[in-house]
Coordinates of C-alpha atoms in Angstrom, one line a residue:
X20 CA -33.0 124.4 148.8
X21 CA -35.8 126.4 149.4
X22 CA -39.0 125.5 147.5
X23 CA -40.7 129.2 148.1
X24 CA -40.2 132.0 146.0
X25 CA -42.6 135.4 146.6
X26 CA -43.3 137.3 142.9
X27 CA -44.0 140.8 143.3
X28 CA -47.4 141.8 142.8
X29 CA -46.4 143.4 139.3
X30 CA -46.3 141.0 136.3
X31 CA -45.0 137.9 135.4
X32 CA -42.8 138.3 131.6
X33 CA -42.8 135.7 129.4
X34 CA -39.8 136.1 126.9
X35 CA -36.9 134.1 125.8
X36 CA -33.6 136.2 126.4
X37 CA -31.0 133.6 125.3
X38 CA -30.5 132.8 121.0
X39 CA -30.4 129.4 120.3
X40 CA -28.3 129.5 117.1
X41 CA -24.9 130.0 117.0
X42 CA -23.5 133.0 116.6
X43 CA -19.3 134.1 116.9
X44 CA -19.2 136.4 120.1
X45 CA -15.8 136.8 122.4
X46 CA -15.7 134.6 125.4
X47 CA -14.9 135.9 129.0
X48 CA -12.9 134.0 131.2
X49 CA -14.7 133.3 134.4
X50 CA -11.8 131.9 136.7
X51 CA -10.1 133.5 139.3
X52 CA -7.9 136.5 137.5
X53 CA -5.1 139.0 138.3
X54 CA -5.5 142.5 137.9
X55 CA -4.2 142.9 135.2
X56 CA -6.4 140.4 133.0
X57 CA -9.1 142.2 135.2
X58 CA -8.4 145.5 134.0
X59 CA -8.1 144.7 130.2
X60 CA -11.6 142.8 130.0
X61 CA -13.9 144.3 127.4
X62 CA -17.5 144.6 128.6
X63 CA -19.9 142.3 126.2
X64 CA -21.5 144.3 123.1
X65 CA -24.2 146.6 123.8
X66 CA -24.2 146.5 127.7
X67 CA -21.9 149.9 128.0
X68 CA -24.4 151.5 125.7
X69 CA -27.7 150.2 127.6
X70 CA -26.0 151.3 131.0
X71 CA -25.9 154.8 129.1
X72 CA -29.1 155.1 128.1
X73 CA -30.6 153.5 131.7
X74 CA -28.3 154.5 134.0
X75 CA -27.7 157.9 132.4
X76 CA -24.2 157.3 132.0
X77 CA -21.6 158.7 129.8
X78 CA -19.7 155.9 127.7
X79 CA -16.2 156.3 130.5
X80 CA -18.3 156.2 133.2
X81 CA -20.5 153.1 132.3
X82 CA -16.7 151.3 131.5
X83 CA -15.3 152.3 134.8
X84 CA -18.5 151.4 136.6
X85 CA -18.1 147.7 135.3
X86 CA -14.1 147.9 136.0
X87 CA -15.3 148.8 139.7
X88 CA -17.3 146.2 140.0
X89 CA -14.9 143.9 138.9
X90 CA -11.6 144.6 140.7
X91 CA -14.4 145.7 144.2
X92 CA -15.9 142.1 143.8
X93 CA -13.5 139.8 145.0
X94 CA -13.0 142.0 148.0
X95 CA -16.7 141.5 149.3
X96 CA -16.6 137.7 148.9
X97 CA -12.9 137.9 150.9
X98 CA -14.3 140.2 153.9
X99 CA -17.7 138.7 153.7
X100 CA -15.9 135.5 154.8
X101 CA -13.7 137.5 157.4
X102 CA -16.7 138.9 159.0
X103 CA -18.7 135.6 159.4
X104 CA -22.0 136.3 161.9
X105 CA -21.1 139.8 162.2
X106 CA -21.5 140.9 158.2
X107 CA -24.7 142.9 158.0
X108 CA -24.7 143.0 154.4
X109 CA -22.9 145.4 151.2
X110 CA -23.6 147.1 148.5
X111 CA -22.1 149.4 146.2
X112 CA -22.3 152.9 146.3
X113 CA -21.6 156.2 143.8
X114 CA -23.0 156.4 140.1
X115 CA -19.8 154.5 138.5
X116 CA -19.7 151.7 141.8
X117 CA -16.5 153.6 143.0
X118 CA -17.1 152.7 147.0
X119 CA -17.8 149.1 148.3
X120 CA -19.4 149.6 151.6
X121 CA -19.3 146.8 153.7
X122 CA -21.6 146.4 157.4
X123 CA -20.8 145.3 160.3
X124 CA -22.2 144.7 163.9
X125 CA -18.9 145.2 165.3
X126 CA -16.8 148.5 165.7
X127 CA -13.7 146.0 166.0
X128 CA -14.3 145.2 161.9
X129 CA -13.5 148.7 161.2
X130 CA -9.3 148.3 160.2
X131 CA -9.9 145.0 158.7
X132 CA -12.9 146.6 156.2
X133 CA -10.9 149.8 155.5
X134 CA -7.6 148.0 154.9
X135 CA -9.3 145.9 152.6
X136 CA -10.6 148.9 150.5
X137 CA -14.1 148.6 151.7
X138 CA -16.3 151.5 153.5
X139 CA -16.9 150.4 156.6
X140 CA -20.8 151.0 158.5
X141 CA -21.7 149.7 161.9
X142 CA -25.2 148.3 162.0
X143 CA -27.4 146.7 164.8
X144 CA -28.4 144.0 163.2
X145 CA -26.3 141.4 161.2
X146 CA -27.8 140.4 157.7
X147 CA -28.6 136.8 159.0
X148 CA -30.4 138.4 162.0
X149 CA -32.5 140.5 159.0
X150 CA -33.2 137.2 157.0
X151 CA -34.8 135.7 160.2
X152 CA -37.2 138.8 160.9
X153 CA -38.2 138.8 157.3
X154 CA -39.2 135.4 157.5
X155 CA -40.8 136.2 160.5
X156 CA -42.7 138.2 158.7
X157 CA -43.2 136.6 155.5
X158 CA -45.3 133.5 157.9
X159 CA -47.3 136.3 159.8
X160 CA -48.6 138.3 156.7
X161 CA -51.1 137.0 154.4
X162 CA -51.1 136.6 150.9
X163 CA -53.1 139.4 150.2
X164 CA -51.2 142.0 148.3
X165 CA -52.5 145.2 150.1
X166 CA -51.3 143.7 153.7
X167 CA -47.3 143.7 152.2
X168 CA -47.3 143.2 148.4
X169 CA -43.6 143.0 148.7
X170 CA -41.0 142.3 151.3
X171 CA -37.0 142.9 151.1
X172 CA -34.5 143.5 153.3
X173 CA -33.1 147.3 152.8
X174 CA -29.0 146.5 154.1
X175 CA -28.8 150.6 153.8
X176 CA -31.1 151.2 156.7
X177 CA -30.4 147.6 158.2
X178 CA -34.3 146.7 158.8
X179 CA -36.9 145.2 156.4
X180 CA -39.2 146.8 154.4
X181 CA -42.5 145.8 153.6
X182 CA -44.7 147.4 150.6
X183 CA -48.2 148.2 151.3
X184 CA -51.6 149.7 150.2
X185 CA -52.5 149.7 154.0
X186 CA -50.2 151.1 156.0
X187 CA -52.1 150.7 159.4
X188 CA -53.5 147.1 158.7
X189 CA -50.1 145.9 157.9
X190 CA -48.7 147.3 160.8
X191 CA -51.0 146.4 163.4
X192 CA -50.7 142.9 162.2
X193 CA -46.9 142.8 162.6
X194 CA -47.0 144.1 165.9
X195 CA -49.5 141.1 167.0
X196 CA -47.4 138.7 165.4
X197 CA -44.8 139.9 167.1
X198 CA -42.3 141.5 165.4
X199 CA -40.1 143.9 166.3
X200 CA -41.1 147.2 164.9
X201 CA -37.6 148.9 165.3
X202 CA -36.3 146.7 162.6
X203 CA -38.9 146.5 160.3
X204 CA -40.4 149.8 158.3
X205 CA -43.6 149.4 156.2
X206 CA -43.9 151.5 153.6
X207 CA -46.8 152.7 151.7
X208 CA -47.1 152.0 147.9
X209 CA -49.3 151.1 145.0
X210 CA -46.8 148.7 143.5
X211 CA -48.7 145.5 142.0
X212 CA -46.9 143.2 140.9
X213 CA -48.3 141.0 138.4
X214 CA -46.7 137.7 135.9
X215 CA -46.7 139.0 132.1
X216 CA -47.9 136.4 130.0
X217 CA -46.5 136.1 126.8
X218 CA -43.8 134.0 124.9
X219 CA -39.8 134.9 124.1
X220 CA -36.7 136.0 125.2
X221 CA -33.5 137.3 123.3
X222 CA -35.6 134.7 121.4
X223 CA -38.8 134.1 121.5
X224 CA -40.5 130.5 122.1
X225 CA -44.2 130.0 121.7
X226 CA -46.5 127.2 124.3
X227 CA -49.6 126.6 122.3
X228 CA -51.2 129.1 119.9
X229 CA -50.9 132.4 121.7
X230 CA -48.7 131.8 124.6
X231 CA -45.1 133.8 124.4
X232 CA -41.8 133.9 126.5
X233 CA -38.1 134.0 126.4
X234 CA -35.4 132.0 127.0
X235 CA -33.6 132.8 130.2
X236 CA -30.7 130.2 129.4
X237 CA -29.5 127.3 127.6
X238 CA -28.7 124.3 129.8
X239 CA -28.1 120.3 129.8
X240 CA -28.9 117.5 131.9
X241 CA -26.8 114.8 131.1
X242 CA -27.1 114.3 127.6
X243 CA -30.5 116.2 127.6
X244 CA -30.4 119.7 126.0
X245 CA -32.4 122.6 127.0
X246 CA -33.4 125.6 128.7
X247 CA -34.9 127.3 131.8
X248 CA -37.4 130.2 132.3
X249 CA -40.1 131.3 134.0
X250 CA -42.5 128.7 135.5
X251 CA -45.7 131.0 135.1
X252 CA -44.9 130.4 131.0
X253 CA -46.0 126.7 131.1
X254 CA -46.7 123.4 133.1
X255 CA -45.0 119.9 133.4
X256 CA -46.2 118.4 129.7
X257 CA -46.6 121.2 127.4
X258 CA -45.3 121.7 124.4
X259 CA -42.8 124.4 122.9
X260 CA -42.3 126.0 119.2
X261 CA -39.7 128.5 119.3
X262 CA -39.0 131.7 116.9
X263 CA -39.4 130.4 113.7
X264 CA -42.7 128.2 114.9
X265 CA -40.7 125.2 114.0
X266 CA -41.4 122.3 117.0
X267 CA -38.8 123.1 120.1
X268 CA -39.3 120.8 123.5
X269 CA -41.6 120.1 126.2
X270 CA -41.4 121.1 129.7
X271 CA -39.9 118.9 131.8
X272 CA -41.0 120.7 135.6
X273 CA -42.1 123.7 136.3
X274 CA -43.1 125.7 139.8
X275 CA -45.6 128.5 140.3
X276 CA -46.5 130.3 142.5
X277 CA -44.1 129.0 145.2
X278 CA -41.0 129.9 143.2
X279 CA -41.2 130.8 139.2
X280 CA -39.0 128.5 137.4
X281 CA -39.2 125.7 134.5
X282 CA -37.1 123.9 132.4
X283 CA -37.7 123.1 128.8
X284 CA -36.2 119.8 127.0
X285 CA -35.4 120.4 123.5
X286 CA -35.1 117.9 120.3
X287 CA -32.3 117.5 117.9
X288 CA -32.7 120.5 115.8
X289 CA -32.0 123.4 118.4
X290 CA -28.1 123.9 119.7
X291 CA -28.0 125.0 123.1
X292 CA -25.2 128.2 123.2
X293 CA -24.0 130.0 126.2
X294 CA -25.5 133.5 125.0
X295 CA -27.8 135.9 125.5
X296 CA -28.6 138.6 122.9
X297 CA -28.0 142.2 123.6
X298 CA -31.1 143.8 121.6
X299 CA -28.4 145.2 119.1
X300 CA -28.2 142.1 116.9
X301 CA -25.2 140.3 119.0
X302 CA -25.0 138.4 121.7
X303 CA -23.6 137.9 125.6
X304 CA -21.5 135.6 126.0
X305 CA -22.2 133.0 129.6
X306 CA -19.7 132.8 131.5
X307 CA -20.8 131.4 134.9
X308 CA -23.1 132.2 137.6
X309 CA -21.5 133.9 140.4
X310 CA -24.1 136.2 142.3
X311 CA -23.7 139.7 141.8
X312 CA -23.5 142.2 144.8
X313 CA -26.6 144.6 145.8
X314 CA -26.1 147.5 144.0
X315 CA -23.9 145.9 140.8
X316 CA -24.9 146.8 137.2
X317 CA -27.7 143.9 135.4
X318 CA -28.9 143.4 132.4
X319 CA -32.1 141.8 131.0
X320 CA -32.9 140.9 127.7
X321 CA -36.2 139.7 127.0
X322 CA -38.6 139.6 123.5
X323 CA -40.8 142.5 123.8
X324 CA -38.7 145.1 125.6
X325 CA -35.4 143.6 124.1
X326 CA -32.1 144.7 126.2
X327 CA -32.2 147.1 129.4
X328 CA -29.9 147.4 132.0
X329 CA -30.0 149.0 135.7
X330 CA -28.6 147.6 139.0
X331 CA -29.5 144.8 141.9
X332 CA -31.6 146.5 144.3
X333 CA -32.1 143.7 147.0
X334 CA -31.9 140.0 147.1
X335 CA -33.9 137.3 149.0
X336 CA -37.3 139.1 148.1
X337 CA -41.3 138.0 149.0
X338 CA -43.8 139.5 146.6
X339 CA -47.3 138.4 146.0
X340 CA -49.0 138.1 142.4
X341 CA -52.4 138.1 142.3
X342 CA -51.8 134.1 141.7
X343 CA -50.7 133.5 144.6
X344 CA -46.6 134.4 146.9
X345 CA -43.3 134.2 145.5
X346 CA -40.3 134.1 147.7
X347 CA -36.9 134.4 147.3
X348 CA -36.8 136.3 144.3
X349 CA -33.9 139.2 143.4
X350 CA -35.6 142.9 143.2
X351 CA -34.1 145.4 140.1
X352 CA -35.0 148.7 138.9
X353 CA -34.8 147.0 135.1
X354 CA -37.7 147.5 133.6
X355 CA -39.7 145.0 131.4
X356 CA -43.0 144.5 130.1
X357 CA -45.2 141.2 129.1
X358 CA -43.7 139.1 127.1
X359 CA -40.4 139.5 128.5
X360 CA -41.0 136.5 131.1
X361 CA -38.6 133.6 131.4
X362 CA -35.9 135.9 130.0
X363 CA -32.3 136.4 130.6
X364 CA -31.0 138.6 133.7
X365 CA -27.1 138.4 133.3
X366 CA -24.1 140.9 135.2
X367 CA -21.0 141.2 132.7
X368 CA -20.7 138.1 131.7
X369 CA -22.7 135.8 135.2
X370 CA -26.0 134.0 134.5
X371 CA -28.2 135.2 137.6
X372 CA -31.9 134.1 136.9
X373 CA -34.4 134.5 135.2
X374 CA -37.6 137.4 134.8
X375 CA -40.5 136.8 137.0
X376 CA -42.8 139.6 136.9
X377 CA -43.4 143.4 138.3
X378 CA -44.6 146.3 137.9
X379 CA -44.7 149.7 135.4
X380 CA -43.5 149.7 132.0
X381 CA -40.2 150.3 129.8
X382 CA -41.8 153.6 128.9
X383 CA -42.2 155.4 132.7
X384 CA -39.5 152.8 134.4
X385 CA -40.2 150.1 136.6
X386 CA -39.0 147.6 138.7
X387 CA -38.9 143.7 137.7
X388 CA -37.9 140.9 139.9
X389 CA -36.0 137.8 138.7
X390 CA -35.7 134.6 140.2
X391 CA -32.2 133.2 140.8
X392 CA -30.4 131.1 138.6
X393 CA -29.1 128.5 141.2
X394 CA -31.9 127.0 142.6
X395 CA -33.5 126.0 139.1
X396 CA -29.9 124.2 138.5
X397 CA -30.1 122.6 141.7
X398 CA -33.5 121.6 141.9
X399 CA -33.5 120.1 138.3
X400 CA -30.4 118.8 138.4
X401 CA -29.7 120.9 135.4
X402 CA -26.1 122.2 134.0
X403 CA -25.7 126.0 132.9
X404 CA -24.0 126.2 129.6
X405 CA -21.2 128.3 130.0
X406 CA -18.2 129.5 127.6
X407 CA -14.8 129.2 129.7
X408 CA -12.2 130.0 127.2
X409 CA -10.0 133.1 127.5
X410 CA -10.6 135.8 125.1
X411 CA -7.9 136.6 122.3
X412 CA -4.9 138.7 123.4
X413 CA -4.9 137.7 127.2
X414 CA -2.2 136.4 128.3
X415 CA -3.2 133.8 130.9
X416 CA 0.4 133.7 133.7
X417 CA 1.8 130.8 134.3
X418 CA 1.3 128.6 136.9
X419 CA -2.7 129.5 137.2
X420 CA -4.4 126.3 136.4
X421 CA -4.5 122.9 134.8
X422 CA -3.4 121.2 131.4
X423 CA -6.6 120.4 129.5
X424 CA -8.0 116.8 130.4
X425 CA -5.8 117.0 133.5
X426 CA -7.8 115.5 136.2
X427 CA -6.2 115.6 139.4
X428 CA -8.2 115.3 142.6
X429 CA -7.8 117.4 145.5
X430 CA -5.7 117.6 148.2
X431 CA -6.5 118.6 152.1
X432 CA -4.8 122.2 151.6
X433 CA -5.3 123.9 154.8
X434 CA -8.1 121.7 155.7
X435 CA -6.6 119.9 158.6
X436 CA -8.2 119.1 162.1
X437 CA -11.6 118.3 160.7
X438 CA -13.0 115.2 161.6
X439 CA -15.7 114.0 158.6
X440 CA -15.2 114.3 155.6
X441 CA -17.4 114.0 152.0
X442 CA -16.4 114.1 148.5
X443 CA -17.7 114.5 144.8
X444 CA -17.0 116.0 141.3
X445 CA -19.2 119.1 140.3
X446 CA -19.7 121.2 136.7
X447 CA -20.1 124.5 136.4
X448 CA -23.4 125.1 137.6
X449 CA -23.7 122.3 139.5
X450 CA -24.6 121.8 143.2
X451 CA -24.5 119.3 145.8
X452 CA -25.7 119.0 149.5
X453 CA -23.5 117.5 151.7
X454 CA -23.3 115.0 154.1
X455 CA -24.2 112.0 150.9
X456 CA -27.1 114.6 149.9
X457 CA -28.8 114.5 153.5
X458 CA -28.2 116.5 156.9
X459 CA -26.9 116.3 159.9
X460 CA -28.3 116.8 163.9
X461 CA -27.2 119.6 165.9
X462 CA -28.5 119.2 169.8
X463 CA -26.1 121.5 171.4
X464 CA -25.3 125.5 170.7
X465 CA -21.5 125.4 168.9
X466 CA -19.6 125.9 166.2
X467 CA -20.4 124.6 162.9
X468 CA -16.9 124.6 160.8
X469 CA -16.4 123.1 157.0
X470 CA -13.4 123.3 154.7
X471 CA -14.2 122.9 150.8
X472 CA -11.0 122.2 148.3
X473 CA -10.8 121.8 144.9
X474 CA -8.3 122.0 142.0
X475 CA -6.7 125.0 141.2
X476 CA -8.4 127.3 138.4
X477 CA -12.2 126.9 139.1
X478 CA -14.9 129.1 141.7
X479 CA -16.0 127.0 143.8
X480 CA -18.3 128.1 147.0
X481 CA -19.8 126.7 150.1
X482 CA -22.8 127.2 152.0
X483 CA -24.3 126.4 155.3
X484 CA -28.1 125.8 155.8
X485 CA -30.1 124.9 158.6
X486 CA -33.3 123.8 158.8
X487 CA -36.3 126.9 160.1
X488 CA -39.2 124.2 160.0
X489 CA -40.3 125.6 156.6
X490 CA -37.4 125.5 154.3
X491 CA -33.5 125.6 154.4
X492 CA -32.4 128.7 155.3
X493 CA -28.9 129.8 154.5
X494 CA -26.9 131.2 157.9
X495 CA -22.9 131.3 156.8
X496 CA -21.3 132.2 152.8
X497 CA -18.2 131.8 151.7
X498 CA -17.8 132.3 148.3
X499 CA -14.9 134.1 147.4
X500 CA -13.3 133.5 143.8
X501 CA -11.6 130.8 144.5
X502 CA -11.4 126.9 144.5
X503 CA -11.6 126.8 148.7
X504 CA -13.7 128.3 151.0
X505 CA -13.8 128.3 154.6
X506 CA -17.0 128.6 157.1
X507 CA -17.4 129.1 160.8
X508 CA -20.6 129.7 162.5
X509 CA -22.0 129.6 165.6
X510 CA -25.7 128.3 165.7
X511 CA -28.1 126.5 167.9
X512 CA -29.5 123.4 167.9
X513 CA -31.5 122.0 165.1
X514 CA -31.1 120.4 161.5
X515 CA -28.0 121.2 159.3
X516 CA -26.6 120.6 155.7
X517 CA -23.8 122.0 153.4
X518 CA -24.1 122.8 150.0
X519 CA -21.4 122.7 147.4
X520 CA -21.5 125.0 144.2
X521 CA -19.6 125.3 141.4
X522 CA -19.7 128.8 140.2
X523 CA -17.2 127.9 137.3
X524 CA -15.2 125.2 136.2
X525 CA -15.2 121.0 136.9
X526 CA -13.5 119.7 139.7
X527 CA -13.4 116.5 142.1
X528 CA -14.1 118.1 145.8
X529 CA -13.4 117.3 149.4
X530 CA -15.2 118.8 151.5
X531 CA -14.0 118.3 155.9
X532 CA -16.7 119.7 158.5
X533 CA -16.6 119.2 162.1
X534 CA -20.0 119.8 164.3
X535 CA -20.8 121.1 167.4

């Protein structure tokens, strides 16, 4: 787990995007699903009408945008895992998400992508050799804004791009440091991203006597209720009031600059619920946390700006506030405005993190960077509250999952020939690094395989790290919609781990991983 995160040099928002009452909204299932239960989802209230009014869409376009992105979804996860060291990254193209277009560093990928459904683009570098140049990059600049206020990787043009007020300086440092300019295109910009400090979120929560956020979401830890937002709204010990100024929590940990996240411990009068409100008077309901694709539709809600919507523009983001560089972060064109810090960023019905800061307004548009959901789970130890129960009418078929209260461990599937092996249980927005929450040594260049399975009707997904002598860098996904995944990567010597997620559901896992 990384402990970095880069905020652009915009503005940090404090909000509080998730209601703490209860209030009746229709759940979404977040399991594995066929077409058919795809196709007859309903989007949650309000989010076709803020994709209208942000995106410009008409009311059918907005619905088959989100049908896209659904049924298209699944397929990236499945090639993404095909590909392996040779995926350069995918997005979604056309105004209503109609193409998945998915790189490649190999022209032999080309029938395997287009019989998928996929658009298939040949690229010279794959995506993990991007994410090593931009850290490259991220160490040789310094935490000035004007010298690279913001660095992404752009998966369209295959290099990375780095914002700047000085275009020369920033190059000429680059160049000494090292890095390759072919790959890497500095762009010039005024962009100045800056933490908005103020208190809500789709409800608001107050830290002293003028200090406002939002909620991003409501989450537990063990017995513990609570919720997390941004870290720029409070430190370790203060203490929280929420919209109706009655007392709320304490924080419990929080991280800024670095990475912008908190948590908030609440007492015995505040519920936590898996919803978010839509800026309409209902709610979103939580459904899980699954990552959404570069390019899929988001929404944020937030307590000045309320509910706005636009689309994932790149993940795995370095921006620098004028406190200090945030890494790590996700980059939107959503705009937002103080006071919406801490607050909600959700796709459909998937948790993905919470507002940081950025830059312009909700007036002129913007952009707003968020920081992900699943490193404040892990790193707390904290459990995202999440509805899992099928909405009325759909018909679930038979065969798909597991009696209620059934607990039944895992087999070994397909996962034979794999000599260690690790196990746990995991709930829905849990994590767990594997081997016994440690690493493991790697002195020879090979292949790094691991086999995750767990019981039928839950998202499960695995990740490969190694270690870059900073942080834990992720080098091989798989994270299809399933309950097993499968990774294979070839890497050099050096420091390695796995980490387990559960994107939705509870299961008992086993997880078999052979080493170089």
């Amino acid at each position: 787990m990384s402990s970095r995160h880069v905020i652009t040099t915009g503005c940090v928002l404090a909000i509080t995007a998730l209601a703490l009452t209860a209030a009746p909204a229709v759940a979404q299932p977040r399991t594995a699903e066929p077409p058919a239960v795809v196709a007859a989802r309903k989007p949650p209230p309000g989010m076709l009408e803020a994709l209208q009014r942000d995106l410009g869409l008409t009311r059918e376009e907005a619905e088959t945008r989100l049908r896209n992105e659904a049924r298209l979804t699944p397929i990236e996860a499945q090639l993404r895992g095909q590909l392996g060291s040779r995926f350069g990254g995918s997005w979604f193209a056309g105004s209503i998400a109609q193409t998945l277009v998915v790189a490649t560093t190999s022209a032999a990928d080309i029938p395997v992508i287009t019989a998928a459904g996929a658009r298939a683009e040949i690229v010279t570098r794959s995506l993990a050799d991007l994410q090593a140049i931009k850290k490259h990059i991220d160490h040789a600049l310094p935490s000035r804004q004007e010298t690279g206020s913001v660095r992404y990787i752009d998966t369209k043009i295959n290099k990375v791009v780095v914002l700047s007020t000085a275009v020369t300086t920033t190059t000429n440092i680059l160049e000494n440091a090292g890095v390759d300019p072919v790959a890497v295109r500095v762009v010039s910009s005024d962009e100045r991203p800056r933490p908005l400090s103020d208190v809500v979120g789709g409800e608001a929560y107050y830290i002293g006597s003028s200090s406002r956020c939002s909620i991003g979401f409501s989450v537990t830890r063990g017995t513990q209720n609570g919720f997390v937002s941004a870290g720029h709204c409070g430190k370790a010990g203060a203490t929280t009031t929420g919209v109706n100024r009655a007392a709320q929590g304490v924080f419990q940990g929080s991280t800024f600059p670095g990475s912008d996240f908190a948590w908030v411990a609440v007492n015995a009068d505040w519920t936590p619920k898996p919803l978010v409100k839509n800026g309409s008077g209902g709610t979103v309901t939580v459904a899980g946390s699954r990552v959404a694709i570069e390019g899929a539709s988001v929404c944020r809600s937030g307590s000045t700006t309320g509910w706005h919507c636009g689309t994932i523009q790149q993940h795995d983001t370095s921006v620098n506030y004028p406190q200090g560089e945030v890494s790590e972060v996700t980059r939107t064109n959503v705009c937002a405005e103080p006071g919406d810090s801490g607050g909600s960023f959700i796709s459909i019905d998937q948790a993905q993190g919470v507002t940081s800061g950025g830059s312009g307004d909700c007036t002129s548009g913007g952009v707003t960077y968020f920081q992900p959901i699943g490193e404040i789970l892990t790193t707390y130890g904290l459990t995202l509250v999440i509805d899992s129960t099928t909405p009325p009418g759909t018909v679930t078929p038979p065969g798909t999952g597991t009696p209620p209260g059934t607990v039944t461990p895992p087999g070994t599937g397909t996962c034979t020939g794999y000599p260690q092996t690790a196990t746990g249980t995991l709930n829905s927005g849990q994590s767990a690094y594997q081997p016994n929450n440690r690493h493991y040594r790697s002195t020879v260049t090979g292949v790094h395989a691991g086999c995750l399975d767990a019981n039928d009707g839950v998202d499960f997904d695995l990740y490969l790290q190694k270690w870059n002598g900073r942080n834990w860098s992720v080098v091989a996904t798989s994270d299809s919609p399933s309950p097993d995944e499968k990774i294979s990567y070839t890497g050099t010597p050096g420091y390695y781990r796995y980490r387990v997620l559960s994107s939705n559901g509870s299961s008992p896992y086993t997880l078999k991983y052979r080493t170089p």
